[in-house]
CSV table of C-alpha atoms and ligand atoms in Angstrom, one decimal:
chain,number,residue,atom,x,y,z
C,124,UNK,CA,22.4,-29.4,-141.2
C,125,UNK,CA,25.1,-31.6,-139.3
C,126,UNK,CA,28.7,-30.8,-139.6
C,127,UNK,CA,29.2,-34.1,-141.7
C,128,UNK,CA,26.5,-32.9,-143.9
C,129,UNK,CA,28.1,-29.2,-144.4
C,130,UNK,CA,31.9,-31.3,-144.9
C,131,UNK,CA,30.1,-33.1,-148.0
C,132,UNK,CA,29.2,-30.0,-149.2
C,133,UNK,CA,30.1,-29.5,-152.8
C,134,UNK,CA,32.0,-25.9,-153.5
C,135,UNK,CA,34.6,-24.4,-155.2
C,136,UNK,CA,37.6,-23.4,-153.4
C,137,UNK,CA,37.6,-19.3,-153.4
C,138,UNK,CA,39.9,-17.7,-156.5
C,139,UNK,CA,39.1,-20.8,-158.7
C,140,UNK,CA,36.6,-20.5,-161.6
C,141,UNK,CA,34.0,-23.2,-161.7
C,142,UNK,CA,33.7,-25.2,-164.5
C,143,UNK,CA,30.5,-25.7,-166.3
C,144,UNK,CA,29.8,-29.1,-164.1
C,145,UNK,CA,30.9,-27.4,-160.8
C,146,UNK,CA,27.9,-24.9,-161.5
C,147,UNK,CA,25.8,-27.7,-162.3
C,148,UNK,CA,26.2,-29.8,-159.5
C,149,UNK,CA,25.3,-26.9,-157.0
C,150,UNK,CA,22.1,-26.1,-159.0
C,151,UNK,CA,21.0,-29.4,-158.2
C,152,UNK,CA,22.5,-29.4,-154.6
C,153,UNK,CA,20.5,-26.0,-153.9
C,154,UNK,CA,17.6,-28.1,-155.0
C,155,UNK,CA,18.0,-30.4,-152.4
C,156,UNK,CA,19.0,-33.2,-154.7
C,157,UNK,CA,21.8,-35.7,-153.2
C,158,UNK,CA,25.1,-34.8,-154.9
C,159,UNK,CA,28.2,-36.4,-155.2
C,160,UNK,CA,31.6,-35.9,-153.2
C,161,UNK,CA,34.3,-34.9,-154.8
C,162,UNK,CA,35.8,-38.4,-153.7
C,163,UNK,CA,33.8,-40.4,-156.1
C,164,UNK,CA,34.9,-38.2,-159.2
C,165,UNK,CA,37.7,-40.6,-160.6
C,166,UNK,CA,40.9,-39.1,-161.4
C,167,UNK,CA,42.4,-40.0,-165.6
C,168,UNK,CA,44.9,-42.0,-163.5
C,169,UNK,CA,41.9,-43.6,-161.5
C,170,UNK,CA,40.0,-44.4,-164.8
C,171,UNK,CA,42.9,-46.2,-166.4
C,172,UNK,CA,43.5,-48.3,-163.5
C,173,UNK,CA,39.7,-49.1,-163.1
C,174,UNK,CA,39.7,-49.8,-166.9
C,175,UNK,CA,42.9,-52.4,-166.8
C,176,UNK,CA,41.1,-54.1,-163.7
C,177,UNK,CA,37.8,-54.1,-166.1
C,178,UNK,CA,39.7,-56.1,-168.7
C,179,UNK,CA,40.9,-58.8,-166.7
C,180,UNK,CA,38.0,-59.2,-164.9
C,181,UNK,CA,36.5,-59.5,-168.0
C,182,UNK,CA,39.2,-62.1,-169.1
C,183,UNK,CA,38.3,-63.8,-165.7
C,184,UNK,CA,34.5,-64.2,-166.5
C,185,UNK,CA,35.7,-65.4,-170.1
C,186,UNK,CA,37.8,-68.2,-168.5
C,187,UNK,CA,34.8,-69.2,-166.5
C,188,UNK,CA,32.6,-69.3,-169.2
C,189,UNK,CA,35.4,-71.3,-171.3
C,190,UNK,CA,35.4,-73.8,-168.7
C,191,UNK,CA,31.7,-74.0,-167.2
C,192,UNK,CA,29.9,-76.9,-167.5
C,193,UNK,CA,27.3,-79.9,-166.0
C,194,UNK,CA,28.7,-81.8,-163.3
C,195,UNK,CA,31.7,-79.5,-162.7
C,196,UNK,CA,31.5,-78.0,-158.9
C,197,UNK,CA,31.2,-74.7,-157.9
C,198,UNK,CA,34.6,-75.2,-155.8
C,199,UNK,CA,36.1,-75.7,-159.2
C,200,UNK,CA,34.6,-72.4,-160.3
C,201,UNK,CA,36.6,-71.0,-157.2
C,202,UNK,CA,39.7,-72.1,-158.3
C,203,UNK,CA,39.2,-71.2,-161.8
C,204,UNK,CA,39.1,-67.7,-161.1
C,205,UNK,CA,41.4,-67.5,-158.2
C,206,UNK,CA,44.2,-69.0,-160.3
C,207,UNK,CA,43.6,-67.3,-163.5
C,208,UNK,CA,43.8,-63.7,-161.7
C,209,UNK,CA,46.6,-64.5,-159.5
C,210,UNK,CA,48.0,-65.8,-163.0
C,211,UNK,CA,47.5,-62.3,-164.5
C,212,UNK,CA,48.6,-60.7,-161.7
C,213,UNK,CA,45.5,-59.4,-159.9
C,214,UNK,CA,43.8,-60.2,-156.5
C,215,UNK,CA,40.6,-61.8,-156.3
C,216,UNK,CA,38.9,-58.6,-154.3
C,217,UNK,CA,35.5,-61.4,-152.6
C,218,UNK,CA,38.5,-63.4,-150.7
C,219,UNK,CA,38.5,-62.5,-147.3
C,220,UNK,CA,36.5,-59.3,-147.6
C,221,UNK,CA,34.7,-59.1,-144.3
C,222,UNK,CA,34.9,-62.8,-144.2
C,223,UNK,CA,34.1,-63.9,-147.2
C,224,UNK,CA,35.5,-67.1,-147.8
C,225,UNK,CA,36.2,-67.6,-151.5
C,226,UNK,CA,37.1,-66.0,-155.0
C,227,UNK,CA,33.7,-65.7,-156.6
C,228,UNK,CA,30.3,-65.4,-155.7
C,229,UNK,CA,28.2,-68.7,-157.9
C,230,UNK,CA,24.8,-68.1,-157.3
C,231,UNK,CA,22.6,-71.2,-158.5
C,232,UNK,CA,18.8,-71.0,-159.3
C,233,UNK,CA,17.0,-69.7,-155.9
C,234,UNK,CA,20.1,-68.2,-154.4
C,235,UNK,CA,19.8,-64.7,-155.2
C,236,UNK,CA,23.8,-63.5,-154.6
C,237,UNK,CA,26.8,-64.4,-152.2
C,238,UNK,CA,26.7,-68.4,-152.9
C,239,UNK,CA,29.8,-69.5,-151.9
C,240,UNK,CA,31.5,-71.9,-153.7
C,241,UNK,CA,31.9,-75.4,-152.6
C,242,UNK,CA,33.4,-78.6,-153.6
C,243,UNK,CA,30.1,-80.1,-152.8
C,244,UNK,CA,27.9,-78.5,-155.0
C,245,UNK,CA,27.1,-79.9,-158.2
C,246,UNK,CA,26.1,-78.2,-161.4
C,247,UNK,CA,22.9,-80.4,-162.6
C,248,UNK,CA,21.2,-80.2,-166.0
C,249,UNK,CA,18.6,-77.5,-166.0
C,250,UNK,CA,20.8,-75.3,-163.3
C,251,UNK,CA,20.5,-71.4,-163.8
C,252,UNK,CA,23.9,-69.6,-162.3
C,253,UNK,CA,25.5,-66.5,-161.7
C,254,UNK,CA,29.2,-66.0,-161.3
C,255,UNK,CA,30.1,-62.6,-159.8
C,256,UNK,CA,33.5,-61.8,-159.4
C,257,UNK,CA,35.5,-58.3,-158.7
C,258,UNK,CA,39.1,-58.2,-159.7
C,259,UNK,CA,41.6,-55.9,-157.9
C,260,UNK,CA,44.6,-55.1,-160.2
C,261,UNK,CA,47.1,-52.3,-159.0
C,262,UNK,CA,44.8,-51.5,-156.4
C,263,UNK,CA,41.9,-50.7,-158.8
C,264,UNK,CA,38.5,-52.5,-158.5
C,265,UNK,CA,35.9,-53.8,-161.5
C,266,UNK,CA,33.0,-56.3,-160.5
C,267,UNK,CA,30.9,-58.1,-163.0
C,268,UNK,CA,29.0,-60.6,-163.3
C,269,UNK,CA,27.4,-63.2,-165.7
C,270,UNK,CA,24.6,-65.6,-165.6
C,271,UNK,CA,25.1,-69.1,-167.3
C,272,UNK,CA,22.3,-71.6,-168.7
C,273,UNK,CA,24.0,-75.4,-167.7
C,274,UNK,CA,22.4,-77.9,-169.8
C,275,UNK,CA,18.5,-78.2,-170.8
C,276,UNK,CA,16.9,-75.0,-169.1
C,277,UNK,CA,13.3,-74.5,-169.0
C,278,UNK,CA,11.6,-72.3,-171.1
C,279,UNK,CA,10.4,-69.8,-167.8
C,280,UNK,CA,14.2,-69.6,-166.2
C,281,UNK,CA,15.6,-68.8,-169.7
C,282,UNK,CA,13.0,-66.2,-169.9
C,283,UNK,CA,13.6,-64.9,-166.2
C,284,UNK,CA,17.5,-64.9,-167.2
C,285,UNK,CA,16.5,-62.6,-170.6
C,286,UNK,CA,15.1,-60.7,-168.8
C,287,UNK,CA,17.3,-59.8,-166.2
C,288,UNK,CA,19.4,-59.2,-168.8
C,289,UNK,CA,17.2,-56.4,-170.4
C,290,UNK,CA,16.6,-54.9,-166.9
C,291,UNK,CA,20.9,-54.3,-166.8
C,292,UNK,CA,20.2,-52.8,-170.5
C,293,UNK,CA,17.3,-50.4,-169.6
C,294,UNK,CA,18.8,-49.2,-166.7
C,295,UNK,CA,22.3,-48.6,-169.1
C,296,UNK,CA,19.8,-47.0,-171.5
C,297,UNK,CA,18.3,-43.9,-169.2
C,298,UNK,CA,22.0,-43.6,-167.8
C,299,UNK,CA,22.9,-40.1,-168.8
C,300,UNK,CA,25.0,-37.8,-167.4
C,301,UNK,CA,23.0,-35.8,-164.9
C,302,UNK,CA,20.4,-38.0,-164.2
C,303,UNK,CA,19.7,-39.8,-160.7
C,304,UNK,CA,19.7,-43.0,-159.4
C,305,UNK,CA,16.2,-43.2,-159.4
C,306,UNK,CA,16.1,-42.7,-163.1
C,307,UNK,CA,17.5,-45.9,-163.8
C,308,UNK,CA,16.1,-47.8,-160.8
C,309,UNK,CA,12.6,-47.0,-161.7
C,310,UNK,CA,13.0,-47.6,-165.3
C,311,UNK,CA,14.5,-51.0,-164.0
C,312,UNK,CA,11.9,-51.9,-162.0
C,313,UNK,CA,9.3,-50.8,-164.4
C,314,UNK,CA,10.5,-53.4,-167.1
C,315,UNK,CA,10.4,-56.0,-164.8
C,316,UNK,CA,7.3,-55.6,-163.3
C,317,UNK,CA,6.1,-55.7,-166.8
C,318,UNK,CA,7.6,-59.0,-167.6
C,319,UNK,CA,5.8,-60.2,-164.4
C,320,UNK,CA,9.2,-60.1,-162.3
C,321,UNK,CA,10.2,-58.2,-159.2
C,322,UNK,CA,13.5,-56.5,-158.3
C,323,UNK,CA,15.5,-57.2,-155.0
C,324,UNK,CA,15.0,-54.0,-152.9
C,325,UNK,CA,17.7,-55.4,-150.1
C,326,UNK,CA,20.8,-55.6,-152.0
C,327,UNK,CA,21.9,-52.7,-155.0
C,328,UNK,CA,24.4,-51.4,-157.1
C,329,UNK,CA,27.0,-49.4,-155.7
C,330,UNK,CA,30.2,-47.1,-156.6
C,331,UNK,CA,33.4,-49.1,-157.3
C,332,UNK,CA,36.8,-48.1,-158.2
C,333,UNK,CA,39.1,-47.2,-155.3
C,334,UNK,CA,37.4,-50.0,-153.1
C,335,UNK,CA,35.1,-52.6,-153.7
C,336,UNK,CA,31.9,-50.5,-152.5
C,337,UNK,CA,31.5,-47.2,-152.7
C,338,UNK,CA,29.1,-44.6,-152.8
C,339,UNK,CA,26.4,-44.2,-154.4
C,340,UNK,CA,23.9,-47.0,-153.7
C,341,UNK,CA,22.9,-48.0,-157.0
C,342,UNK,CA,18.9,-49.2,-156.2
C,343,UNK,CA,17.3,-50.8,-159.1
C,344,UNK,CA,13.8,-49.5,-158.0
C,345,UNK,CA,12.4,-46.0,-156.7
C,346,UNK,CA,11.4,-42.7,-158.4
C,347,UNK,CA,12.8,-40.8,-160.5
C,348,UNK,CA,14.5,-38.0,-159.6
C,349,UNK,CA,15.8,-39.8,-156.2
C,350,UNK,CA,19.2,-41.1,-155.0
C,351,UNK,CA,22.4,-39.6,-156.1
C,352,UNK,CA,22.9,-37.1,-159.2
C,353,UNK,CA,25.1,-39.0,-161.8
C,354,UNK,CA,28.0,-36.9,-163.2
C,355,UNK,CA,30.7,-37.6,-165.1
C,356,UNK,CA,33.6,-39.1,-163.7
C,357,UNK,CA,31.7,-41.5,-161.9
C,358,UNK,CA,32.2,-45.1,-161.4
C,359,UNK,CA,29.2,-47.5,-160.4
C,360,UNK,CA,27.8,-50.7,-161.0
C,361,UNK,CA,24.3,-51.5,-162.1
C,362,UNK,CA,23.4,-55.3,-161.1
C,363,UNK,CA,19.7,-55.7,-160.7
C,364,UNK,CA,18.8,-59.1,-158.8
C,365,UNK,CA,15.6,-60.1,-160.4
C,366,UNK,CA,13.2,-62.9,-159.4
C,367,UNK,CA,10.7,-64.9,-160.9
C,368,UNK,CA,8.5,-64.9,-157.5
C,369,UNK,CA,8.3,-62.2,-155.3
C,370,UNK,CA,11.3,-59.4,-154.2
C,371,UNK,CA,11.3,-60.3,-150.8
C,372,UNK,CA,15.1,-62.3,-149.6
C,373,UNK,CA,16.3,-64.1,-146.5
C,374,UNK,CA,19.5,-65.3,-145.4
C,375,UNK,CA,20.1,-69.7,-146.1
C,376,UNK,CA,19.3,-70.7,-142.7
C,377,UNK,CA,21.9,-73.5,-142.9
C,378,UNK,CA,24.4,-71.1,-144.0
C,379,UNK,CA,26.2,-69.9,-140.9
C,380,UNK,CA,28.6,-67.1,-142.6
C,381,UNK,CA,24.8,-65.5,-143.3
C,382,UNK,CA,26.4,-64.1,-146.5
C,383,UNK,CA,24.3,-66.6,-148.8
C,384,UNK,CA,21.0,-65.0,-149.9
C,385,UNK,CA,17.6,-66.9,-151.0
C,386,UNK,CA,14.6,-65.7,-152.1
C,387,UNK,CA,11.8,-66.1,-149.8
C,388,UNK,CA,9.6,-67.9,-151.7
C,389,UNK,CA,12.1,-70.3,-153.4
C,390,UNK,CA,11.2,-68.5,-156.7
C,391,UNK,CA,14.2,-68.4,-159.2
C,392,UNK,CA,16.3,-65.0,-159.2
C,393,UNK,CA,19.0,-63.9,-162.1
C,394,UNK,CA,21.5,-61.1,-162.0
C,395,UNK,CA,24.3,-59.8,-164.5
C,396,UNK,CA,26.3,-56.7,-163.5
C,397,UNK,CA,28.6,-54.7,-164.7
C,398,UNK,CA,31.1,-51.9,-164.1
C,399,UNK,CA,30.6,-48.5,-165.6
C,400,UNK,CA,32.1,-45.3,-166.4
C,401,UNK,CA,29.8,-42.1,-167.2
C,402,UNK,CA,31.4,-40.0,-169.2
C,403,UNK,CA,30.0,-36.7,-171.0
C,404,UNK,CA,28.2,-37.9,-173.8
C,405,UNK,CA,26.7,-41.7,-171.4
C,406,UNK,CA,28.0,-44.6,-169.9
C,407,UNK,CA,31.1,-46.5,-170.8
C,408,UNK,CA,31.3,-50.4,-169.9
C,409,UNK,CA,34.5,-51.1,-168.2
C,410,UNK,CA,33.8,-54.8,-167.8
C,411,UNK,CA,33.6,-55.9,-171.5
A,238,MF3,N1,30.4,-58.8,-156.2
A,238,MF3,C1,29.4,-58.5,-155.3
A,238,MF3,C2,28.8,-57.2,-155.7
A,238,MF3,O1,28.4,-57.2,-156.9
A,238,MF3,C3,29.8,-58.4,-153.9
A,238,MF3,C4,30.2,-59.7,-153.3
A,238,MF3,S1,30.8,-59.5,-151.7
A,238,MF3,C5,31.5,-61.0,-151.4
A,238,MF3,O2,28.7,-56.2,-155.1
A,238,MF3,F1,32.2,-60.8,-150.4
A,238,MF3,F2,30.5,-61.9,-151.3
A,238,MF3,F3,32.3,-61.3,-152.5
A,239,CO,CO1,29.6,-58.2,-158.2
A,240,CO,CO1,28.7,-55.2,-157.4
């Protein structure tokens, strides 16, 4: 076993009794199974500061969706955001992280995630879009996002947005405390498949909170049992991408940033996300 390995050990300091989840967490680690750190167990303090960035983030996607309509740009989407949480007194966490140009991500029909805005782009009749956006407020972090139908939306990419939706709700619904990322990602996976959709494998979930992504990867496929154990404490987002064609994605060609991501067969894809808490008794939406 490599130092690093040993470092991310989980223990209990010597003359300290373990509490009931201390002892449960190194059952699983004898096991073999991926554990957490003690890092990515959110502090009270933590939890209220990831919950107040939740609620204007929330109040962020709310605005959008107040707003959003045919013809508008996804530039104007930009500014929408950026001004409303500077208004409220948070930072939009997208701009300028590793480059990122803008506020929000708006990610329109075959565009999987990372769209950036632009005063060139056009919502048309018929458009399917996600708007992603993380708010950082005090220093805390909470990233949701939403799909919108703009105008007359066929009958398959309002199905393929449904369900996307009920992948992010059967993933919530095998969520438990104690269970592994595979749990969800398989169950994810499974109810897309039978709906005749596939799930991104490139791009996943991750922990939030403290920074924009953390550990765990949340991967909304696999088996059960993999990835990370899920304890309480711990802040993550589930955002399955899922398309309408096949999983496979590529970068926009004409995109030089290389953060805007297509499917590869110029299928539809749909996404919502959002932030949660797991507490003892399941998970706890921060970002509604
Ligand atoms: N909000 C995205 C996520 O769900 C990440 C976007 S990174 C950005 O993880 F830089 F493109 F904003
Ligand atoms: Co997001
Ligand atoms: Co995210």
């Amino acid at each position: 076993m490599s130092k690093k390995n040993k470092k991310e050990q989980w223990f209990v300091p010597a003359g300290i009794e373990p509490t009931e989840m201390d002892l449960k967490i190194m059952a699983w680690q004898e096991k073999g199974k991926k554990v957490p750190t003690r890092q990515l167990i959110k502090t009270p303090e933590q939890i209220e500061g990831i919950r107040r960035a939740g609620a204007l983030n929330t109040a962020v996607l709310d605005h959008v969706a107040e707003h959003i309509r045919q013809g508008m740009t996804t530039g104007e989407i930009d500014r929408l955001v950026y001004d409303f949480t500077i208004k409220h007194g948070g930072i939009p966490a997208p701009l300028n992280y590793e480059g990122y140009p803008k506020s929000c991500c708006t990610s329109i029909n075959d565009v999987v995630c990372h769209g950036i805005p632009s005063d060139e782009e056009e919502l048309w009749d018929g458009d399917i879009i996600n708007v992603d956006c993380t708010t950082i407020l005090d220093g805390y972090y909470a990233d949701a996002s939403r799909m919108f139908c703009i105008g007359n939306v066929s009958e398959a990419d309002k199905r393929l947005v449904d369900i996307a939706w009920e992948c992010l709700k059967v993933g919530e619904e095998v969520c438990h405390p104690y269970c592994f990322v595979g749990d969800l990602g398989n169950a994810i996976a499974k109810h897309a498949h039978k709906n005749g959709c596939t799930v991104v494998r490139d791009l996943c979930g991750h922990g939030v909170g403290n920074q924009f992504h953390e550990d765990p990867d949340i991967v909304h496929y696999g088996k059960k049992g993999t990835g990370m154990l899920l304890v309480p404490g711990m802040v993550f987002t589930i955002e399955p991408m899922v398309n309408a064609g096949d999983w496979e994605v590529c970068e926009d060609a004409e995109d030089e940033s290389g953060w805007i991501i297509l499917t590869e067969d110029g299928s539809n894809s749909a996404q919502w996300e959002h932030t949660y808490l797991m507490t003892e008794d399941g998970l706890e939406i921060l970002t509604h």
